[in-house]
JSON list of C-alpha atoms in Angstrom, two decimals:
[
{"chain": "A", "resi": 27, "resn": "MET", "atom": "CA", "xyz": [11.21, 88.68, 101.38]},
{"chain": "A", "resi": 28, "resn": "SER", "atom": "CA", "xyz": [7.58, 88.03, 102.34]},
{"chain": "A", "resi": 29, "resn": "PRO", "atom": "CA", "xyz": [6.50, 84.39, 102.12]},
{"chain": "A", "resi": 30, "resn": "TRP", "atom": "CA", "xyz": [3.12, 85.61, 100.84]},
{"chain": "A", "resi": 31, "resn": "LYS", "atom": "CA", "xyz": [3.91, 86.58, 97.29]},
{"chain": "A", "resi": 32, "resn": "ILE", "atom": "CA", "xyz": [4.03, 85.18, 93.80]},
{"chain": "A", "resi": 33, "resn": "ILE", "atom": "CA", "xyz": [7.59, 84.30, 92.82]},
{"chain": "A", "resi": 34, "resn": "LYS", "atom": "CA", "xyz": [8.72, 84.59, 89.23]},
{"chain": "A", "resi": 35, "resn": "GLY", "atom": "CA", "xyz": [9.38, 81.15, 87.75]},
{"chain": "A", "resi": 36, "resn": "ILE", "atom": "CA", "xyz": [7.08, 79.27, 90.13]},
{"chain": "A", "resi": 37, "resn": "ASP", "atom": "CA", "xyz": [3.59, 78.62, 88.79]},
{"chain": "A", "resi": 38, "resn": "LEU", "atom": "CA", "xyz": [2.04, 76.28, 91.38]},
{"chain": "A", "resi": 39, "resn": "TYR", "atom": "CA", "xyz": [0.57, 77.81, 94.57]},
{"chain": "A", "resi": 40, "resn": "PHE", "atom": "CA", "xyz": [-1.51, 76.98, 97.60]},
{"chain": "A", "resi": 41, "resn": "ILE", "atom": "CA", "xyz": [-3.96, 79.84, 98.09]},
{"chain": "A", "resi": 42, "resn": "THR", "atom": "CA", "xyz": [-6.44, 80.70, 100.82]},
{"chain": "A", "resi": 43, "resn": "THR", "atom": "CA", "xyz": [-9.35, 83.10, 100.52]},
{"chain": "A", "resi": 44, "resn": "THR", "atom": "CA", "xyz": [-11.25, 84.02, 103.68]},
{"chain": "A", "resi": 45, "resn": "ILE", "atom": "CA", "xyz": [-14.59, 85.72, 104.14]},
{"chain": "A", "resi": 46, "resn": "VAL", "atom": "CA", "xyz": [-14.51, 89.00, 106.11]},
{"chain": "A", "resi": 47, "resn": "GLU", "atom": "CA", "xyz": [-15.08, 88.48, 109.84]},
{"chain": "A", "resi": 48, "resn": "TRP", "atom": "CA", "xyz": [-15.10, 84.73, 109.17]},
{"chain": "A", "resi": 49, "resn": "GLU", "atom": "CA", "xyz": [-18.80, 84.98, 108.31]},
{"chain": "A", "resi": 50, "resn": "TYR", "atom": "CA", "xyz": [-20.39, 81.69, 107.28]},
{"chain": "A", "resi": 51, "resn": "VAL", "atom": "CA", "xyz": [-21.39, 82.28, 103.66]},
{"chain": "A", "resi": 52, "resn": "PHE", "atom": "CA", "xyz": [-20.93, 78.88, 102.04]},
{"chain": "A", "resi": 53, "resn": "THR", "atom": "CA", "xyz": [-23.87, 77.20, 103.70]},
{"chain": "A", "resi": 54, "resn": "SER", "atom": "CA", "xyz": [-26.13, 76.41, 100.75]},
{"chain": "A", "resi": 55, "resn": "ILE", "atom": "CA", "xyz": [-25.77, 75.27, 97.16]},
{"chain": "A", "resi": 56, "resn": "PRO", "atom": "CA", "xyz": [-25.99, 78.68, 95.40]},
{"chain": "A", "resi": 57, "resn": "TYR", "atom": "CA", "xyz": [-22.89, 79.94, 97.21]},
{"chain": "A", "resi": 58, "resn": "PHE", "atom": "CA", "xyz": [-20.82, 76.85, 96.47]},
{"chain": "A", "resi": 59, "resn": "GLU", "atom": "CA", "xyz": [-21.92, 77.11, 92.84]},
{"chain": "A", "resi": 60, "resn": "ILE", "atom": "CA", "xyz": [-20.68, 80.69, 92.69]},
{"chain": "A", "resi": 61, "resn": "ILE", "atom": "CA", "xyz": [-17.17, 79.49, 93.52]},
{"chain": "A", "resi": 62, "resn": "LEU", "atom": "CA", "xyz": [-17.31, 76.44, 91.24]},
{"chain": "A", "resi": 63, "resn": "GLY", "atom": "CA", "xyz": [-18.73, 78.46, 88.35]},
{"chain": "A", "resi": 64, "resn": "SER", "atom": "CA", "xyz": [-16.14, 81.18, 88.77]},
{"chain": "A", "resi": 65, "resn": "MET", "atom": "CA", "xyz": [-13.31, 78.62, 88.88]},
{"chain": "A", "resi": 66, "resn": "GLY", "atom": "CA", "xyz": [-14.72, 77.07, 85.70]},
{"chain": "A", "resi": 67, "resn": "TYR", "atom": "CA", "xyz": [-14.82, 80.44, 83.97]},
{"chain": "A", "resi": 68, "resn": "CYS", "atom": "CA", "xyz": [-11.22, 81.17, 84.96]},
{"chain": "A", "resi": 69, "resn": "VAL", "atom": "CA", "xyz": [-10.14, 77.76, 83.66]},
{"chain": "A", "resi": 70, "resn": "GLU", "atom": "CA", "xyz": [-11.90, 78.31, 80.34]},
{"chain": "A", "resi": 71, "resn": "LYS", "atom": "CA", "xyz": [-11.13, 82.00, 79.76]},
{"chain": "A", "resi": 72, "resn": "LYS", "atom": "CA", "xyz": [-8.07, 82.92, 81.82]},
{"chain": "A", "resi": 73, "resn": "GLY", "atom": "CA", "xyz": [-5.76, 79.89, 81.68]},
{"chain": "A", "resi": 74, "resn": "LEU", "atom": "CA", "xyz": [-6.20, 78.93, 85.33]},
{"chain": "A", "resi": 75, "resn": "LYS", "atom": "CA", "xyz": [-5.47, 75.34, 86.28]},
{"chain": "A", "resi": 76, "resn": "VAL", "atom": "CA", "xyz": [-7.26, 74.02, 89.35]},
{"chain": "A", "resi": 77, "resn": "HIS", "atom": "CA", "xyz": [-5.33, 71.17, 90.93]},
{"chain": "A", "resi": 78, "resn": "ALA", "atom": "CA", "xyz": [-7.19, 70.97, 94.25]},
{"chain": "A", "resi": 79, "resn": "TYR", "atom": "CA", "xyz": [-9.79, 72.87, 96.26]},
{"chain": "A", "resi": 80, "resn": "VAL", "atom": "CA", "xyz": [-11.95, 72.77, 99.33]},
{"chain": "A", "resi": 81, "resn": "ILE", "atom": "CA", "xyz": [-14.75, 75.23, 100.03]},
{"chain": "A", "resi": 82, "resn": "MET", "atom": "CA", "xyz": [-15.43, 75.57, 103.73]},
{"chain": "A", "resi": 83, "resn": "PRO", "atom": "CA", "xyz": [-18.27, 77.65, 105.27]},
{"chain": "A", "resi": 84, "resn": "ASN", "atom": "CA", "xyz": [-16.12, 80.79, 105.64]},
{"chain": "A", "resi": 85, "resn": "HIS", "atom": "CA", "xyz": [-12.99, 80.22, 103.60]},
{"chain": "A", "resi": 86, "resn": "ALA", "atom": "CA", "xyz": [-11.56, 78.20, 100.75]},
{"chain": "A", "resi": 87, "resn": "HIS", "atom": "CA", "xyz": [-8.21, 76.64, 99.97]},
{"chain": "A", "resi": 88, "resn": "TYR", "atom": "CA", "xyz": [-6.97, 76.02, 96.47]},
{"chain": "A", "resi": 89, "resn": "ILE", "atom": "CA", "xyz": [-3.97, 74.70, 94.62]},
{"chain": "A", "resi": 90, "resn": "PHE", "atom": "CA", "xyz": [-3.85, 76.78, 91.46]},
{"chain": "A", "resi": 91, "resn": "SER", "atom": "CA", "xyz": [-1.43, 77.41, 88.65]},
{"chain": "A", "resi": 92, "resn": "ALA", "atom": "CA", "xyz": [-1.50, 79.84, 85.79]},
{"chain": "A", "resi": 93, "resn": "PRO", "atom": "CA", "xyz": [0.99, 80.44, 83.00]},
{"chain": "A", "resi": 94, "resn": "GLY", "atom": "CA", "xyz": [3.35, 83.37, 82.77]},
{"chain": "A", "resi": 95, "resn": "GLY", "atom": "CA", "xyz": [2.88, 84.81, 86.23]},
{"chain": "A", "resi": 96, "resn": "LEU", "atom": "CA", "xyz": [-0.79, 85.59, 85.65]},
{"chain": "A", "resi": 97, "resn": "LEU", "atom": "CA", "xyz": [-1.98, 84.00, 88.88]},
{"chain": "A", "resi": 98, "resn": "SER", "atom": "CA", "xyz": [-2.20, 87.29, 90.79]},
{"chain": "A", "resi": 99, "resn": "ASP", "atom": "CA", "xyz": [-4.41, 88.79, 88.10]},
{"chain": "A", "resi": 100, "resn": "VAL", "atom": "CA", "xyz": [-6.63, 85.71, 87.93]},
{"chain": "A", "resi": 101, "resn": "VAL", "atom": "CA", "xyz": [-7.10, 85.56, 91.72]},
{"chain": "A", "resi": 102, "resn": "ARG", "atom": "CA", "xyz": [-7.84, 89.30, 91.85]},
{"chain": "A", "resi": 103, "resn": "ASP", "atom": "CA", "xyz": [-10.49, 88.97, 89.12]},
{"chain": "A", "resi": 104, "resn": "PHE", "atom": "CA", "xyz": [-11.88, 85.81, 90.73]},
{"chain": "A", "resi": 105, "resn": "ASN", "atom": "CA", "xyz": [-12.28, 87.53, 94.10]},
{"chain": "A", "resi": 106, "resn": "THR", "atom": "CA", "xyz": [-13.80, 90.66, 92.55]},
{"chain": "A", "resi": 107, "resn": "HIS", "atom": "CA", "xyz": [-16.34, 88.67, 90.57]},
{"chain": "A", "resi": 108, "resn": "THR", "atom": "CA", "xyz": [-17.28, 86.29, 93.38]},
{"chain": "A", "resi": 109, "resn": "SER", "atom": "CA", "xyz": [-17.68, 89.24, 95.76]},
{"chain": "A", "resi": 110, "resn": "ARG", "atom": "CA", "xyz": [-20.26, 90.82, 93.50]},
{"chain": "A", "resi": 111, "resn": "VAL", "atom": "CA", "xyz": [-22.19, 87.61, 92.90]},
{"chain": "A", "resi": 112, "resn": "ILE", "atom": "CA", "xyz": [-22.11, 86.54, 96.56]},
{"chain": "A", "resi": 113, "resn": "THR", "atom": "CA", "xyz": [-23.38, 89.98, 97.61]},
{"chain": "A", "resi": 114, "resn": "ALA", "atom": "CA", "xyz": [-26.17, 89.87, 95.03]},
{"chain": "A", "resi": 115, "resn": "GLU", "atom": "CA", "xyz": [-27.24, 86.40, 96.24]},
{"chain": "A", "resi": 116, "resn": "LEU", "atom": "CA", "xyz": [-27.19, 87.52, 99.87]},
{"chain": "A", "resi": 117, "resn": "MET", "atom": "CA", "xyz": [-29.40, 90.48, 98.96]},
{"chain": "A", "resi": 118, "resn": "ARG", "atom": "CA", "xyz": [-31.74, 88.27, 96.97]},
{"chain": "A", "resi": 119, "resn": "GLU", "atom": "CA", "xyz": [-32.09, 85.98, 100.01]},
{"chain": "A", "resi": 120, "resn": "GLY", "atom": "CA", "xyz": [-32.51, 88.93, 102.38]},
{"chain": "A", "resi": 121, "resn": "LYS", "atom": "CA", "xyz": [-29.50, 88.06, 104.55]},
{"chain": "A", "resi": 122, "resn": "ILE", "atom": "CA", "xyz": [-29.22, 91.56, 105.99]},
{"chain": "A", "resi": 123, "resn": "GLY", "atom": "CA", "xyz": [-26.89, 90.65, 108.89]},
{"chain": "A", "resi": 124, "resn": "THR", "atom": "CA", "xyz": [-24.17, 89.37, 106.57]},
{"chain": "A", "resi": 125, "resn": "ILE", "atom": "CA", "xyz": [-24.73, 92.23, 104.13]},
{"chain": "A", "resi": 126, "resn": "ASN", "atom": "CA", "xyz": [-24.20, 94.69, 107.00]},
{"chain": "A", "resi": 127, "resn": "VAL", "atom": "CA", "xyz": [-20.97, 92.95, 108.00]},
{"chain": "A", "resi": 128, "resn": "PHE", "atom": "CA", "xyz": [-19.72, 93.35, 104.41]},
{"chain": "A", "resi": 129, "resn": "ARG", "atom": "CA", "xyz": [-20.93, 96.97, 104.23]},
{"chain": "A", "resi": 130, "resn": "ASN", "atom": "CA", "xyz": [-19.13, 97.86, 107.48]},
{"chain": "A", "resi": 131, "resn": "ALA", "atom": "CA", "xyz": [-15.96, 96.13, 106.32]},
{"chain": "A", "resi": 132, "resn": "ALA", "atom": "CA", "xyz": [-16.05, 98.19, 103.12]},
{"chain": "A", "resi": 133, "resn": "LYS", "atom": "CA", "xyz": [-16.38, 101.42, 105.09]},
{"chain": "A", "resi": 134, "resn": "LEU", "atom": "CA", "xyz": [-13.30, 100.51, 107.12]},
{"chain": "A", "resi": 135, "resn": "ASP", "atom": "CA", "xyz": [-11.40, 99.47, 104.00]},
{"chain": "A", "resi": 136, "resn": "GLY", "atom": "CA", "xyz": [-11.43, 102.99, 102.56]},
{"chain": "A", "resi": 137, "resn": "ARG", "atom": "CA", "xyz": [-11.50, 101.90, 98.92]},
{"chain": "A", "resi": 138, "resn": "ASP", "atom": "CA", "xyz": [-14.88, 103.40, 98.12]},
{"chain": "A", "resi": 139, "resn": "ASN", "atom": "CA", "xyz": [-16.53, 100.00, 97.63]},
{"chain": "A", "resi": 140, "resn": "GLN", "atom": "CA", "xyz": [-20.04, 99.33, 98.83]},
{"chain": "A", "resi": 141, "resn": "PHE", "atom": "CA", "xyz": [-19.22, 95.85, 100.17]},
{"chain": "A", "resi": 142, "resn": "LYS", "atom": "CA", "xyz": [-16.12, 93.88, 101.15]},
{"chain": "A", "resi": 143, "resn": "VAL", "atom": "CA", "xyz": [-16.58, 90.10, 101.06]},
{"chain": "A", "resi": 144, "resn": "TRP", "atom": "CA", "xyz": [-13.02, 88.74, 101.13]},
{"chain": "A", "resi": 145, "resn": "GLN", "atom": "CA", "xyz": [-10.31, 89.54, 103.65]},
{"chain": "A", "resi": 146, "resn": "GLU", "atom": "CA", "xyz": [-7.19, 91.18, 102.25]},
{"chain": "A", "resi": 147, "resn": "GLY", "atom": "CA", "xyz": [-4.67, 88.89, 100.63]},
{"chain": "A", "resi": 148, "resn": "TYR", "atom": "CA", "xyz": [-4.78, 85.30, 99.57]},
{"chain": "A", "resi": 149, "resn": "HIS", "atom": "CA", "xyz": [-1.49, 84.19, 101.13]},
{"chain": "A", "resi": 150, "resn": "PRO", "atom": "CA", "xyz": [0.09, 82.35, 98.19]},
{"chain": "A", "resi": 151, "resn": "VAL", "atom": "CA", "xyz": [2.49, 79.59, 99.21]},
{"chain": "A", "resi": 152, "resn": "ALA", "atom": "CA", "xyz": [4.83, 78.46, 96.43]},
{"chain": "A", "resi": 153, "resn": "LEU", "atom": "CA", "xyz": [4.67, 74.71, 95.97]},
{"chain": "A", "resi": 154, "resn": "ASP", "atom": "CA", "xyz": [8.24, 74.32, 94.84]},
{"chain": "A", "resi": 155, "resn": "SER", "atom": "CA", "xyz": [8.91, 70.81, 96.18]},
{"chain": "A", "resi": 156, "resn": "ASP", "atom": "CA", "xyz": [7.03, 67.52, 96.22]},
{"chain": "A", "resi": 157, "resn": "TYR", "atom": "CA", "xyz": [7.08, 67.53, 100.03]},
{"chain": "A", "resi": 158, "resn": "ILE", "atom": "CA", "xyz": [5.45, 70.98, 100.34]},
{"chain": "A", "resi": 159, "resn": "CYS", "atom": "CA", "xyz": [2.97, 70.15, 97.60]},
{"chain": "A", "resi": 160, "resn": "GLN", "atom": "CA", "xyz": [1.88, 66.89, 99.25]},
{"chain": "A", "resi": 161, "resn": "GLN", "atom": "CA", "xyz": [1.72, 68.55, 102.68]},
{"chain": "A", "resi": 162, "resn": "ARG", "atom": "CA", "xyz": [-0.56, 71.34, 101.41]},
{"chain": "A", "resi": 163, "resn": "LEU", "atom": "CA", "xyz": [-2.72, 68.93, 99.40]},
{"chain": "A", "resi": 164, "resn": "ASN", "atom": "CA", "xyz": [-3.24, 66.79, 102.51]},
{"chain": "A", "resi": 165, "resn": "TYR", "atom": "CA", "xyz": [-3.96, 69.87, 104.65]},
{"chain": "A", "resi": 166, "resn": "LEU", "atom": "CA", "xyz": [-6.52, 71.11, 102.13]},
{"chain": "A", "resi": 167, "resn": "HIS", "atom": "CA", "xyz": [-8.34, 67.77, 101.90]},
{"chain": "A", "resi": 168, "resn": "GLN", "atom": "CA", "xyz": [-8.24, 67.13, 105.65]},
{"chain": "A", "resi": 169, "resn": "ASN", "atom": "CA", "xyz": [-9.70, 70.55, 106.52]},
{"chain": "A", "resi": 170, "resn": "PRO", "atom": "CA", "xyz": [-13.37, 69.42, 106.70]},
{"chain": "A", "resi": 171, "resn": "VAL", "atom": "CA", "xyz": [-12.34, 66.36, 108.73]},
{"chain": "A", "resi": 172, "resn": "LYS", "atom": "CA", "xyz": [-10.36, 68.42, 111.24]},
{"chain": "A", "resi": 173, "resn": "LYS", "atom": "CA", "xyz": [-13.29, 70.82, 111.61]},
{"chain": "A", "resi": 174, "resn": "GLY", "atom": "CA", "xyz": [-15.56, 67.87, 112.39]},
{"chain": "A", "resi": 175, "resn": "PHE", "atom": "CA", "xyz": [-17.85, 68.26, 109.39]},
{"chain": "A", "resi": 176, "resn": "VAL", "atom": "CA", "xyz": [-17.14, 64.78, 107.94]},
{"chain": "A", "resi": 177, "resn": "GLU", "atom": "CA", "xyz": [-15.31, 61.62, 108.88]},
{"chain": "A", "resi": 178, "resn": "GLU", "atom": "CA", "xyz": [-13.46, 61.17, 105.58]},
{"chain": "A", "resi": 179, "resn": "PRO", "atom": "CA", "xyz": [-12.24, 63.90, 103.19]},
{"chain": "A", "resi": 180, "resn": "GLU", "atom": "CA", "xyz": [-14.16, 62.53, 100.21]},
{"chain": "A", "resi": 181, "resn": "TYR", "atom": "CA", "xyz": [-17.44, 62.90, 102.13]},
{"chain": "A", "resi": 182, "resn": "TRP", "atom": "CA", "xyz": [-17.16, 66.71, 101.88]},
{"chain": "A", "resi": 183, "resn": "LYS", "atom": "CA", "xyz": [-18.97, 67.39, 98.61]},
{"chain": "A", "resi": 184, "resn": "TYR", "atom": "CA", "xyz": [-17.19, 70.65, 97.82]},
{"chain": "A", "resi": 185, "resn": "SER", "atom": "CA", "xyz": [-13.66, 69.29, 97.83]},
{"chain": "A", "resi": 186, "resn": "SER", "atom": "CA", "xyz": [-11.32, 67.78, 95.28]},
{"chain": "A", "resi": 187, "resn": "ALA", "atom": "CA", "xyz": [-10.76, 64.90, 97.71]},
{"chain": "A", "resi": 188, "resn": "ARG", "atom": "CA", "xyz": [-13.54, 63.27, 95.69]},
{"chain": "A", "resi": 189, "resn": "ASN", "atom": "CA", "xyz": [-11.46, 63.70, 92.55]},
{"chain": "A", "resi": 190, "resn": "TYR", "atom": "CA", "xyz": [-8.32, 62.26, 94.12]},
{"chain": "A", "resi": 191, "resn": "ARG", "atom": "CA", "xyz": [-9.79, 59.44, 96.22]},
{"chain": "A", "resi": 192, "resn": "LEU", "atom": "CA", "xyz": [-12.80, 58.37, 94.15]},
{"chain": "A", "resi": 193, "resn": "ASN", "atom": "CA", "xyz": [-11.75, 59.55, 90.67]},
{"chain": "A", "resi": 194, "resn": "ASP", "atom": "CA", "xyz": [-15.04, 61.48, 90.75]},
{"chain": "A", "resi": 195, "resn": "HIS", "atom": "CA", "xyz": [-14.82, 64.56, 88.54]},
{"chain": "A", "resi": 196, "resn": "SER", "atom": "CA", "xyz": [-18.60, 65.02, 88.31]},
{"chain": "A", "resi": 197, "resn": "LEU", "atom": "CA", "xyz": [-18.79, 68.21, 90.40]},
{"chain": "A", "resi": 198, "resn": "PHE", "atom": "CA", "xyz": [-15.64, 69.93, 89.12]},
{"chain": "A", "resi": 199, "resn": "LYS", "atom": "CA", "xyz": [-12.80, 68.52, 87.04]},
{"chain": "A", "resi": 200, "resn": "VAL", "atom": "CA", "xyz": [-9.37, 69.20, 88.51]},
{"chain": "A", "resi": 201, "resn": "GLU", "atom": "CA", "xyz": [-5.95, 68.50, 87.09]},
{"chain": "A", "resi": 202, "resn": "CYS", "atom": "CA", "xyz": [-4.73, 66.07, 89.73]},
{"chain": "A", "resi": 203, "resn": "LEU", "atom": "CA", "xyz": [-1.14, 66.51, 90.85]},
{"chain": "A", "resi": 204, "resn": "TYR", "atom": "CA", "xyz": [-0.50, 62.81, 91.51]}
]
């Protein structure tokens, strides 16, 4: 059995989405807002629960849950929508180099899409014990620190570390696990 799949009866997952070719896309406010807005929509309209997140320049980690095994559908729709909006913003800003990377990736993908923003898969890890859950939550929040972007997790604006450490839900309200 592949460790990268949704398991019936387990609703809580650590998920990673990665930009094609590890391109730096999340480098300015509009791109972060695309992810935050899309998460908000999925919370409001699709039953998604966001327990933790960090948006890095070329990937994002999340701890998500959704009722009734709907997580795969929600993540698929989330990635499809964010791909379109990210591509439109890149075009609006004239970021031709990144657009060409996404265009070439789509050609190689063979799915008849014009652009491919996200790498295949989102590598869901079932959080079926407190130990695994805490380990993944710590990993997620420490990611910007380990990459050298900040000295403390809560200093990275686009992370739920602010929610957990400072009780600051002003940017995005998460359902804290602990």
